[in-house]
Amino acid sequence: LLLDSGGVLLQAGVSLRLSCTASGLTFSTADMGWFRQVPGKEREGVSCMPWSGSSTMYADSVKGRFTISRDTSKNTLYLQMNSLKPEDTAMYYCAAAQRRLSWCTLAPFGYGYWGQGTQVTVSS
């Protein structure tokens, strides 16, 4: 079970940190990712981190603004989002995969565990 939190309505330019707490899976060996989806569009990968934390990946649209991190002691994944833009408005989901690879993927089909989603709305 993945519990997302932190959804809000914000103005452009501000920051927000999303968090996702995992239970029922071995977080320390889970590859983790953040995804987002707007109505009528496919879910897209935002960022990911393999279980080891040795690397990260970001969608081009968020590079330099978003940072993914994890706290294994708290079984929690974070997404720090800075300089938010109206085009960042979406439902955000965290996801997990028990693969233990040295890399991660931004493809949604690579993940078997999903959070319930958190709505982030950024106004101009």
mmCIF file of N, CA and C in Angstrom:
data_model
loop_
_atom_site.group_PDB
_atom_site.id
_atom_site.type_symbol
_atom_site.label_atom_id
_atom_site.label_comp_id
_atom_site.label_asym_id
_atom_site.label_seq_id
_atom_site.Cartn_x
_atom_site.Cartn_y
_atom_site.Cartn_z
ATOM 1 N N LEU A 1 0.848 -1.186 0.000
ATOM 2 C CA LEU A 1 0.000 0.000 0.000
ATOM 3 C C LEU A 1 0.887 1.240 0.000
ATOM 4 N N LEU A 2 0.590 2.147 -0.871
ATOM 5 C CA LEU A 2 1.332 3.394 -0.951
ATOM 6 C C LEU A 2 0.373 4.537 -0.672
ATOM 7 N N LEU A 3 0.692 5.348 0.309
ATOM 8 C CA LEU A 3 -0.160 6.472 0.678
ATOM 9 C C LEU A 3 0.492 7.761 0.260
ATOM 10 N N ASP A 4 -0.144 8.432 -0.706
ATOM 11 C CA ASP A 4 0.334 9.733 -1.128
ATOM 12 C C ASP A 4 -0.234 10.795 -0.207
ATOM 13 N N SER A 5 0.461 11.892 -0.121
ATOM 14 C CA SER A 5 -0.052 13.011 0.671
ATOM 15 C C SER A 5 0.485 14.308 0.117
ATOM 16 N N GLY A 6 -0.144 15.397 0.504
ATOM 17 C CA GLY A 6 0.386 16.711 0.191
ATOM 18 C C GLY A 6 -0.281 17.440 -0.945
ATOM 19 N N GLY A 7 -1.411 16.998 -1.398
ATOM 20 C CA GLY A 7 -2.065 17.686 -2.501
ATOM 21 C C GLY A 7 -2.641 19.022 -2.092
ATOM 22 N N VAL A 8 -2.475 20.017 -2.959
ATOM 23 C CA VAL A 8 -2.938 21.360 -2.650
ATOM 24 C C VAL A 8 -3.216 22.143 -3.921
ATOM 25 N N LEU A 9 -3.721 23.341 -3.703
ATOM 26 C CA LEU A 9 -3.894 24.335 -4.758
ATOM 27 C C LEU A 9 -2.850 25.410 -4.523
ATOM 28 N N LEU A 10 -2.035 25.699 -5.539
ATOM 29 C CA LEU A 10 -0.911 26.606 -5.367
ATOM 30 C C LEU A 10 -0.861 27.637 -6.481
ATOM 31 N N GLN A 11 -0.089 28.686 -6.227
ATOM 32 C CA GLN A 11 0.197 29.660 -7.276
ATOM 33 C C GLN A 11 1.520 29.307 -7.949
ATOM 34 N N ALA A 12 1.650 29.691 -9.171
ATOM 35 C CA ALA A 12 2.881 29.434 -9.922
ATOM 36 C C ALA A 12 4.074 30.050 -9.211
ATOM 37 N N GLY A 13 5.183 29.298 -9.249
ATOM 38 C CA GLY A 13 6.417 29.796 -8.683
ATOM 39 C C GLY A 13 6.752 29.276 -7.298
ATOM 40 N N VAL A 14 5.747 28.727 -6.618
ATOM 41 C CA VAL A 14 6.005 28.261 -5.257
ATOM 42 C C VAL A 14 6.504 26.821 -5.283
ATOM 43 N N SER A 15 6.785 26.290 -4.089
ATOM 44 C CA SER A 15 7.303 24.930 -3.952
ATOM 45 C C SER A 15 6.331 24.055 -3.181
ATOM 46 N N LEU A 16 6.449 22.759 -3.398
ATOM 47 C CA LEU A 16 5.619 21.782 -2.706
ATOM 48 C C LEU A 16 6.405 20.490 -2.602
ATOM 49 N N ARG A 17 6.268 19.818 -1.471
ATOM 50 C CA ARG A 17 6.878 18.506 -1.340
ATOM 51 C C ARG A 17 5.793 17.449 -1.192
ATOM 52 N N LEU A 18 5.808 16.489 -2.082
ATOM 53 C CA LEU A 18 4.917 15.344 -1.980
ATOM 54 C C LEU A 18 5.622 14.239 -1.217
ATOM 55 N N SER A 19 4.866 13.475 -0.488
ATOM 56 C CA SER A 19 5.428 12.327 0.204
ATOM 57 C C SER A 19 4.565 11.098 -0.048
ATOM 58 N N CYS A 20 5.193 9.960 0.076
ATOM 59 C CA CYS A 20 4.520 8.689 -0.177
ATOM 60 C C CYS A 20 5.094 7.675 0.788
ATOM 61 N N THR A 21 4.253 7.159 1.667
ATOM 62 C CA THR A 21 4.691 6.195 2.670
ATOM 63 C C THR A 21 4.250 4.798 2.265
ATOM 64 N N ALA A 22 5.183 3.877 2.283
ATOM 65 C CA ALA A 22 4.912 2.515 1.834
ATOM 66 C C ALA A 22 4.695 1.578 3.004
ATOM 67 N N SER A 23 3.787 0.646 2.795
ATOM 68 C CA SER A 23 3.580 -0.439 3.747
ATOM 69 C C SER A 23 3.200 -1.673 2.949
ATOM 70 N N GLY A 24 3.484 -2.826 3.508
ATOM 71 C CA GLY A 24 3.133 -4.055 2.823
ATOM 72 C C GLY A 24 4.095 -4.451 1.734
ATOM 73 N N LEU A 25 5.198 -3.755 1.603
ATOM 74 C CA LEU A 25 6.242 -4.135 0.666
ATOM 75 C C LEU A 25 7.577 -3.759 1.288
ATOM 76 N N THR A 26 8.645 -4.334 0.746
ATOM 77 C CA THR A 26 9.971 -4.075 1.293
ATOM 78 C C THR A 26 10.514 -2.811 0.643
ATOM 79 N N PHE A 27 10.330 -1.691 1.320
ATOM 80 C CA PHE A 27 10.685 -0.401 0.742
ATOM 81 C C PHE A 27 12.172 -0.309 0.436
ATOM 82 N N SER A 28 12.988 -0.893 1.280
ATOM 83 C CA SER A 28 14.439 -0.757 1.112
ATOM 84 C C SER A 28 14.952 -1.399 -0.168
ATOM 85 N N THR A 29 14.183 -2.328 -0.729
ATOM 86 C CA THR A 29 14.598 -2.979 -1.969
ATOM 87 C C THR A 29 13.649 -2.677 -3.127
ATOM 88 N N ALA A 30 12.870 -1.622 -2.993
ATOM 89 C CA ALA A 30 11.899 -1.257 -4.030
ATOM 90 C C ALA A 30 12.406 -0.108 -4.891
ATOM 91 N N ASP A 31 12.277 -0.292 -6.198
ATOM 92 C CA ASP A 31 12.484 0.820 -7.113
ATOM 93 C C ASP A 31 11.245 1.705 -7.039
ATOM 94 N N MET A 32 11.454 3.014 -6.950
ATOM 95 C CA MET A 32 10.336 3.922 -6.718
ATOM 96 C C MET A 32 10.237 4.966 -7.815
ATOM 97 N N GLY A 33 9.022 5.413 -8.047
ATOM 98 C CA GLY A 33 8.835 6.429 -9.067
ATOM 99 C C GLY A 33 7.672 7.347 -8.753
ATOM 100 N N TRP A 34 7.678 8.503 -9.366
ATOM 101 C CA TRP A 34 6.576 9.456 -9.324
ATOM 102 C C TRP A 34 6.035 9.631 -10.749
ATOM 103 N N PHE A 35 4.725 9.633 -10.845
ATOM 104 C CA PHE A 35 4.068 9.782 -12.131
ATOM 105 C C PHE A 35 2.979 10.835 -11.995
ATOM 106 N N ARG A 36 2.512 11.338 -13.108
ATOM 107 C CA ARG A 36 1.399 12.284 -13.072
ATOM 108 C C ARG A 36 0.502 12.071 -14.288
ATOM 109 N N GLN A 37 -0.728 12.488 -14.106
ATOM 110 C CA GLN A 37 -1.706 12.283 -15.175
ATOM 111 C C GLN A 37 -2.739 13.394 -15.137
ATOM 112 N N VAL A 38 -3.063 13.883 -16.318
ATOM 113 C CA VAL A 38 -4.152 14.847 -16.457
ATOM 114 C C VAL A 38 -5.268 14.165 -17.232
ATOM 115 N N PRO A 39 -6.497 14.587 -17.020
ATOM 116 C CA PRO A 39 -7.624 13.948 -17.717
ATOM 117 C C PRO A 39 -7.443 13.951 -19.232
ATOM 118 N N GLY A 40 -7.673 12.787 -19.825
ATOM 119 C CA GLY A 40 -7.580 12.674 -21.264
ATOM 120 C C GLY A 40 -6.197 12.377 -21.798
ATOM 121 N N LYS A 41 -5.224 12.316 -20.905
ATOM 122 C CA LYS A 41 -3.855 12.033 -21.333
ATOM 123 C C LYS A 41 -3.321 10.810 -20.610
ATOM 124 N N GLU A 42 -2.297 10.209 -21.188
ATOM 125 C CA GLU A 42 -1.682 9.049 -20.572
ATOM 126 C C GLU A 42 -0.859 9.466 -19.347
ATOM 127 N N ARG A 43 -0.740 8.525 -18.445
ATOM 128 C CA ARG A 43 0.096 8.763 -17.268
ATOM 129 C C ARG A 43 1.554 8.872 -17.719
ATOM 130 N N GLU A 44 2.254 9.876 -17.209
ATOM 131 C CA GLU A 44 3.639 10.071 -17.611
ATOM 132 C C GLU A 44 4.571 9.990 -16.411
ATOM 133 N N GLY A 45 5.762 9.484 -16.656
ATOM 134 C CA GLY A 45 6.765 9.399 -15.615
ATOM 135 C C GLY A 45 7.380 10.755 -15.344
ATOM 136 N N VAL A 46 7.517 11.076 -14.076
ATOM 137 C CA VAL A 46 8.096 12.348 -13.656
ATOM 138 C C VAL A 46 9.521 12.143 -13.174
ATOM 139 N N SER A 47 9.695 11.152 -12.297
ATOM 140 C CA SER A 47 11.013 10.895 -11.735
ATOM 141 C C SER A 47 11.040 9.498 -11.154
ATOM 142 N N CYS A 48 12.228 8.927 -11.060
ATOM 143 C CA CYS A 48 12.346 7.606 -10.445
ATOM 144 C C CYS A 48 13.720 7.449 -9.815
ATOM 145 N N MET A 49 13.780 6.449 -8.931
ATOM 146 C CA MET A 49 15.014 6.148 -8.222
ATOM 147 C C MET A 49 15.049 4.653 -7.971
ATOM 148 N N PRO A 50 16.122 3.965 -8.310
ATOM 149 C CA PRO A 50 16.180 2.533 -8.012
ATOM 150 C C PRO A 50 16.339 2.292 -6.523
ATOM 151 N N TRP A 51 16.208 1.050 -6.113
ATOM 152 C CA TRP A 51 16.199 0.723 -4.696
ATOM 153 C C TRP A 51 17.451 1.204 -3.974
ATOM 154 N N SER A 52 18.578 1.180 -4.667
ATOM 155 C CA SER A 52 19.846 1.548 -4.041
ATOM 156 C C SER A 52 20.001 3.060 -3.863
ATOM 157 N N GLY A 53 19.195 3.828 -4.556
ATOM 158 C CA GLY A 53 19.350 5.274 -4.508
ATOM 159 C C GLY A 53 20.569 5.775 -5.265
ATOM 160 N N SER A 54 21.162 4.892 -6.062
ATOM 161 C CA SER A 54 22.418 5.218 -6.731
ATOM 162 C C SER A 54 22.249 6.119 -7.943
ATOM 163 N N SER A 55 21.021 6.257 -8.404
ATOM 164 C CA SER A 55 20.789 7.106 -9.563
ATOM 165 C C SER A 55 19.378 7.660 -9.517
ATOM 166 N N THR A 56 19.119 8.626 -10.359
ATOM 167 C CA THR A 56 17.775 9.193 -10.486
ATOM 168 C C THR A 56 17.511 9.498 -11.959
ATOM 169 N N MET A 57 16.250 9.566 -12.296
ATOM 170 C CA MET A 57 15.844 9.969 -13.635
ATOM 171 C C MET A 57 14.741 10.995 -13.514
ATOM 172 N N TYR A 58 14.712 11.920 -14.453
ATOM 173 C CA TYR A 58 13.687 12.955 -14.461
ATOM 174 C C TYR A 58 13.172 13.166 -15.878
ATOM 175 N N ALA A 59 11.905 13.469 -15.968
ATOM 176 C CA ALA A 59 11.357 13.901 -17.247
ATOM 177 C C ALA A 59 11.976 15.255 -17.601
ATOM 178 N N ASP A 60 12.153 15.493 -18.878
ATOM 179 C CA ASP A 60 12.767 16.747 -19.313
ATOM 180 C C ASP A 60 12.009 17.960 -18.791
ATOM 181 N N SER A 61 10.708 17.823 -18.675
ATOM 182 C CA SER A 61 9.874 18.952 -18.280
ATOM 183 C C SER A 61 10.072 19.376 -16.834
ATOM 184 N N VAL A 62 10.704 18.520 -16.016
ATOM 185 C CA VAL A 62 10.871 18.849 -14.601
ATOM 186 C C VAL A 62 12.323 18.918 -14.169
ATOM 187 N N LYS A 63 13.240 18.610 -15.067
ATOM 188 C CA LYS A 63 14.657 18.642 -14.717
ATOM 189 C C LYS A 63 15.064 20.020 -14.212
ATOM 190 N N GLY A 64 15.810 20.003 -13.110
ATOM 191 C CA GLY A 64 16.261 21.256 -12.522
ATOM 192 C C GLY A 64 15.260 21.884 -11.574
ATOM 193 N N ARG A 65 14.028 21.386 -11.564
ATOM 194 C CA ARG A 65 12.998 21.933 -10.679
ATOM 195 C C ARG A 65 12.530 20.913 -9.633
ATOM 196 N N PHE A 66 12.486 19.644 -10.002
ATOM 197 C CA PHE A 66 11.997 18.601 -9.097
ATOM 198 C C PHE A 66 13.168 17.746 -8.618
ATOM 199 N N THR A 67 13.045 17.256 -7.392
ATOM 200 C CA THR A 67 14.060 16.372 -6.824
ATOM 201 C C THR A 67 13.381 15.213 -6.116
ATOM 202 N N ILE A 68 13.775 14.010 -6.476
ATOM 203 C CA ILE A 68 13.246 12.816 -5.823
ATOM 204 C C ILE A 68 14.218 12.387 -4.736
ATOM 205 N N SER A 69 13.686 11.885 -3.630
ATOM 206 C CA SER A 69 14.526 11.375 -2.561
ATOM 207 C C SER A 69 13.729 10.325 -1.785
ATOM 208 N N ARG A 70 14.437 9.573 -0.971
ATOM 209 C CA ARG A 70 13.779 8.550 -0.172
ATOM 210 C C ARG A 70 14.439 8.475 1.189
ATOM 211 N N ASP A 71 13.618 8.152 2.188
ATOM 212 C CA ASP A 71 14.092 7.934 3.543
ATOM 213 C C ASP A 71 13.700 6.508 3.913
ATOM 214 N N THR A 72 14.664 5.621 3.829
ATOM 215 C CA THR A 72 14.378 4.214 4.078
ATOM 216 C C THR A 72 13.950 3.974 5.522
ATOM 217 N N SER A 73 14.462 4.762 6.449
ATOM 218 C CA SER A 73 14.105 4.590 7.863
ATOM 219 C C SER A 73 12.637 4.901 8.106
ATOM 220 N N LYS A 74 12.025 5.688 7.213
ATOM 221 C CA LYS A 74 10.612 6.057 7.343
ATOM 222 C C LYS A 74 9.749 5.412 6.270
ATOM 223 N N ASN A 75 10.358 4.564 5.428
ATOM 224 C CA ASN A 75 9.616 3.947 4.311
ATOM 225 C C ASN A 75 8.891 5.000 3.476
ATOM 226 N N THR A 76 9.534 6.101 3.242
ATOM 227 C CA THR A 76 8.883 7.231 2.592
ATOM 228 C C THR A 76 9.681 7.745 1.403
ATOM 229 N N LEU A 77 8.951 8.005 0.345
ATOM 230 C CA LEU A 77 9.484 8.604 -0.873
ATOM 231 C C LEU A 77 9.012 10.045 -0.943
ATOM 232 N N TYR A 78 9.871 10.924 -1.432
ATOM 233 C CA TYR A 78 9.523 12.340 -1.532
ATOM 234 C C TYR A 78 9.722 12.851 -2.956
ATOM 235 N N LEU A 79 8.980 13.891 -3.264
ATOM 236 C CA LEU A 79 9.216 14.632 -4.501
ATOM 237 C C LEU A 79 9.145 16.105 -4.146
ATOM 238 N N GLN A 80 10.301 16.754 -4.156
ATOM 239 C CA GLN A 80 10.374 18.187 -3.923
ATOM 240 C C GLN A 80 10.165 18.893 -5.251
ATOM 241 N N MET A 81 9.135 19.703 -5.306
ATOM 242 C CA MET A 81 8.789 20.388 -6.546
ATOM 243 C C MET A 81 8.963 21.890 -6.343
ATOM 244 N N ASN A 82 9.889 22.481 -7.069
ATOM 245 C CA ASN A 82 10.160 23.915 -6.975
ATOM 246 C C ASN A 82 9.740 24.613 -8.262
ATOM 247 N N SER A 83 9.573 25.913 -8.158
ATOM 248 C CA SER A 83 9.214 26.731 -9.323
ATOM 249 C C SER A 83 8.064 26.117 -10.110
ATOM 250 N N LEU A 84 7.011 25.791 -9.399
ATOM 251 C CA LEU A 84 5.880 25.122 -10.031
ATOM 252 C C LEU A 84 5.240 25.987 -11.111
ATOM 253 N N LYS A 85 4.790 25.314 -12.162
ATOM 254 C CA LYS A 85 4.167 25.967 -13.299
ATOM 255 C C LYS A 85 2.735 25.447 -13.468
ATOM 256 N N PRO A 86 1.876 26.215 -14.109
ATOM 257 C CA PRO A 86 0.515 25.717 -14.350
ATOM 258 C C PRO A 86 0.508 24.380 -15.088
ATOM 259 N N GLU A 87 1.467 24.158 -15.962
ATOM 260 C CA GLU A 87 1.514 22.883 -16.688
ATOM 261 C C GLU A 87 1.917 21.700 -15.818
ATOM 262 N N ASP A 88 2.285 21.957 -14.571
ATOM 263 C CA ASP A 88 2.544 20.877 -13.624
ATOM 264 C C ASP A 88 1.254 20.373 -12.980
ATOM 265 N N THR A 89 0.154 21.039 -13.249
ATOM 266 C CA THR A 89 -1.129 20.620 -12.701
ATOM 267 C C THR A 89 -1.474 19.219 -13.171
ATOM 268 N N ALA A 90 -1.725 18.327 -12.226
ATOM 269 C CA ALA A 90 -2.011 16.917 -12.540
ATOM 270 C C ALA A 90 -2.306 16.162 -11.257
ATOM 271 N N MET A 91 -2.769 14.949 -11.418
ATOM 272 C CA MET A 91 -2.842 13.996 -10.312
ATOM 273 C C MET A 91 -1.485 13.306 -10.265
ATOM 274 N N TYR A 92 -0.859 13.349 -9.121
ATOM 275 C CA TYR A 92 0.455 12.755 -8.947
ATOM 276 C C TYR A 92 0.333 11.429 -8.198
ATOM 277 N N TYR A 93 1.056 10.441 -8.689
ATOM 278 C CA TYR A 93 1.046 9.101 -8.101
ATOM 279 C C TYR A 93 2.471 8.661 -7.787
ATOM 280 N N CYS A 94 2.624 7.983 -6.672
ATOM 281 C CA CYS A 94 3.879 7.287 -6.445
ATOM 282 C C CYS A 94 3.671 5.827 -6.805
ATOM 283 N N ALA A 95 4.769 5.182 -7.148
ATOM 284 C CA ALA A 95 4.709 3.790 -7.572
ATOM 285 C C ALA A 95 5.953 3.056 -7.114
ATOM 286 N N ALA A 96 5.812 1.744 -6.975
ATOM 287 C CA ALA A 96 6.925 0.924 -6.513
ATOM 288 C C ALA A 96 7.008 -0.355 -7.327
ATOM 289 N N ALA A 97 8.226 -0.858 -7.424
ATOM 290 C CA ALA A 97 8.470 -2.129 -8.103
ATOM 291 C C ALA A 97 9.566 -2.858 -7.338
ATOM 292 N N GLN A 98 9.315 -4.135 -7.100
ATOM 293 C CA GLN A 98 10.310 -4.925 -6.383
ATOM 294 C C GLN A 98 11.193 -5.642 -7.402
ATOM 295 N N ARG A 99 12.144 -4.897 -7.956
ATOM 296 C CA ARG A 99 12.993 -5.478 -8.994
ATOM 297 C C ARG A 99 14.458 -5.507 -8.598
ATOM 298 N N ARG A 100 14.867 -4.555 -7.764
ATOM 299 C CA ARG A 100 16.254 -4.467 -7.315
ATOM 300 C C ARG A 100 17.225 -4.354 -8.474
ATOM 301 N N LEU A 101 16.932 -3.476 -9.390
ATOM 302 C CA LEU A 101 17.859 -3.215 -10.478
ATOM 303 C C LEU A 101 18.717 -1.999 -10.145
ATOM 304 N N SER A 102 19.768 -1.796 -10.907
ATOM 305 C CA SER A 102 20.647 -0.649 -10.679
ATOM 306 C C SER A 102 20.161 0.582 -11.421
ATOM 307 N N TRP A 103 19.017 0.435 -12.112
ATOM 308 C CA TRP A 103 18.458 1.552 -12.837
ATOM 309 C C TRP A 103 16.953 1.568 -12.620
ATOM 310 N N CYS A 104 16.300 2.640 -13.026
ATOM 311 C CA CYS A 104 14.858 2.708 -12.890
ATOM 312 C C CYS A 104 14.262 3.154 -14.220
ATOM 313 N N THR A 105 12.960 3.065 -14.319
ATOM 314 C CA THR A 105 12.298 3.427 -15.559
ATOM 315 C C THR A 105 11.176 4.419 -15.302
ATOM 316 N N LEU A 106 10.939 5.292 -16.252
ATOM 317 C CA LEU A 106 9.819 6.220 -16.167
ATOM 318 C C LEU A 106 8.576 5.676 -16.879
ATOM 319 N N ALA A 107 8.641 4.425 -17.287
ATOM 320 C CA ALA A 107 7.490 3.788 -17.922
ATOM 321 C C ALA A 107 6.549 3.235 -16.867
ATOM 322 N N PRO A 108 5.281 3.620 -16.886
ATOM 323 C CA PRO A 108 4.340 3.151 -15.859
ATOM 324 C C PRO A 108 4.215 1.637 -15.769
ATOM 325 N N PHE A 109 4.368 0.936 -16.905
ATOM 326 C CA PHE A 109 4.177 -0.512 -16.875
ATOM 327 C C PHE A 109 5.254 -1.214 -16.065
ATOM 328 N N GLY A 110 6.294 -0.507 -15.684
ATOM 329 C CA GLY A 110 7.357 -1.124 -14.904
ATOM 330 C C GLY A 110 7.068 -1.225 -13.420
ATOM 331 N N TYR A 111 5.904 -0.750 -12.995
ATOM 332 C CA TYR A 111 5.589 -0.684 -11.576
ATOM 333 C C TYR A 111 4.313 -1.437 -11.250
ATOM 334 N N GLY A 112 4.335 -2.176 -10.144
ATOM 335 C CA GLY A 112 3.181 -2.974 -9.780
ATOM 336 C C GLY A 112 2.401 -2.453 -8.589
ATOM 337 N N TYR A 113 2.968 -1.504 -7.870
ATOM 338 C CA TYR A 113 2.297 -0.930 -6.701
ATOM 339 C C TYR A 113 2.082 0.549 -6.957
ATOM 340 N N TRP A 114 0.869 1.009 -6.665
ATOM 341 C CA TRP A 114 0.522 2.398 -6.933
ATOM 342 C C TRP A 114 -0.182 3.046 -5.747
ATOM 343 N N GLY A 115 0.115 4.318 -5.527
ATOM 344 C CA GLY A 115 -0.621 5.084 -4.541
ATOM 345 C C GLY A 115 -1.953 5.536 -5.114
ATOM 346 N N GLN A 116 -2.778 6.148 -4.247
ATOM 347 C CA GLN A 116 -4.106 6.538 -4.673
ATOM 348 C C GLN A 116 -4.114 7.866 -5.424
ATOM 349 N N GLY A 117 -3.005 8.569 -5.388
ATOM 350 C CA GLY A 117 -2.891 9.821 -6.122
ATOM 351 C C GLY A 117 -3.192 11.041 -5.287
ATOM 352 N N THR A 118 -2.539 12.118 -5.625
ATOM 353 C CA THR A 118 -2.733 13.409 -4.960
ATOM 354 C C THR A 118 -2.870 14.482 -6.029
ATOM 355 N N GLN A 119 -3.909 15.269 -5.935
ATOM 356 C CA GLN A 119 -4.129 16.320 -6.927
ATOM 357 C C GLN A 119 -3.279 17.539 -6.599
ATOM 358 N N VAL A 120 -2.519 17.979 -7.573
ATOM 359 C CA VAL A 120 -1.743 19.213 -7.460
ATOM 360 C C VAL A 120 -2.234 20.165 -8.538
ATOM 361 N N THR A 121 -2.679 21.313 -8.111
ATOM 362 C CA THR A 121 -3.194 22.314 -9.043
ATOM 363 C C THR A 121 -2.391 23.594 -8.879
ATOM 364 N N VAL A 122 -1.832 24.077 -9.979
ATOM 365 C CA VAL A 122 -1.010 25.279 -9.964
ATOM 366 C C VAL A 122 -1.694 26.335 -10.819
ATOM 367 N N SER A 123 -2.011 27.436 -10.189
ATOM 368 C CA SER A 123 -2.680 28.518 -10.919
ATOM 369 C C SER A 123 -1.653 29.564 -11.363
ATOM 370 N N SER A 124 -1.982 30.242 -12.447
ATOM 371 C CA SER A 124 -1.057 31.249 -12.992
ATOM 372 C C SER A 124 -1.267 32.593 -12.347
#
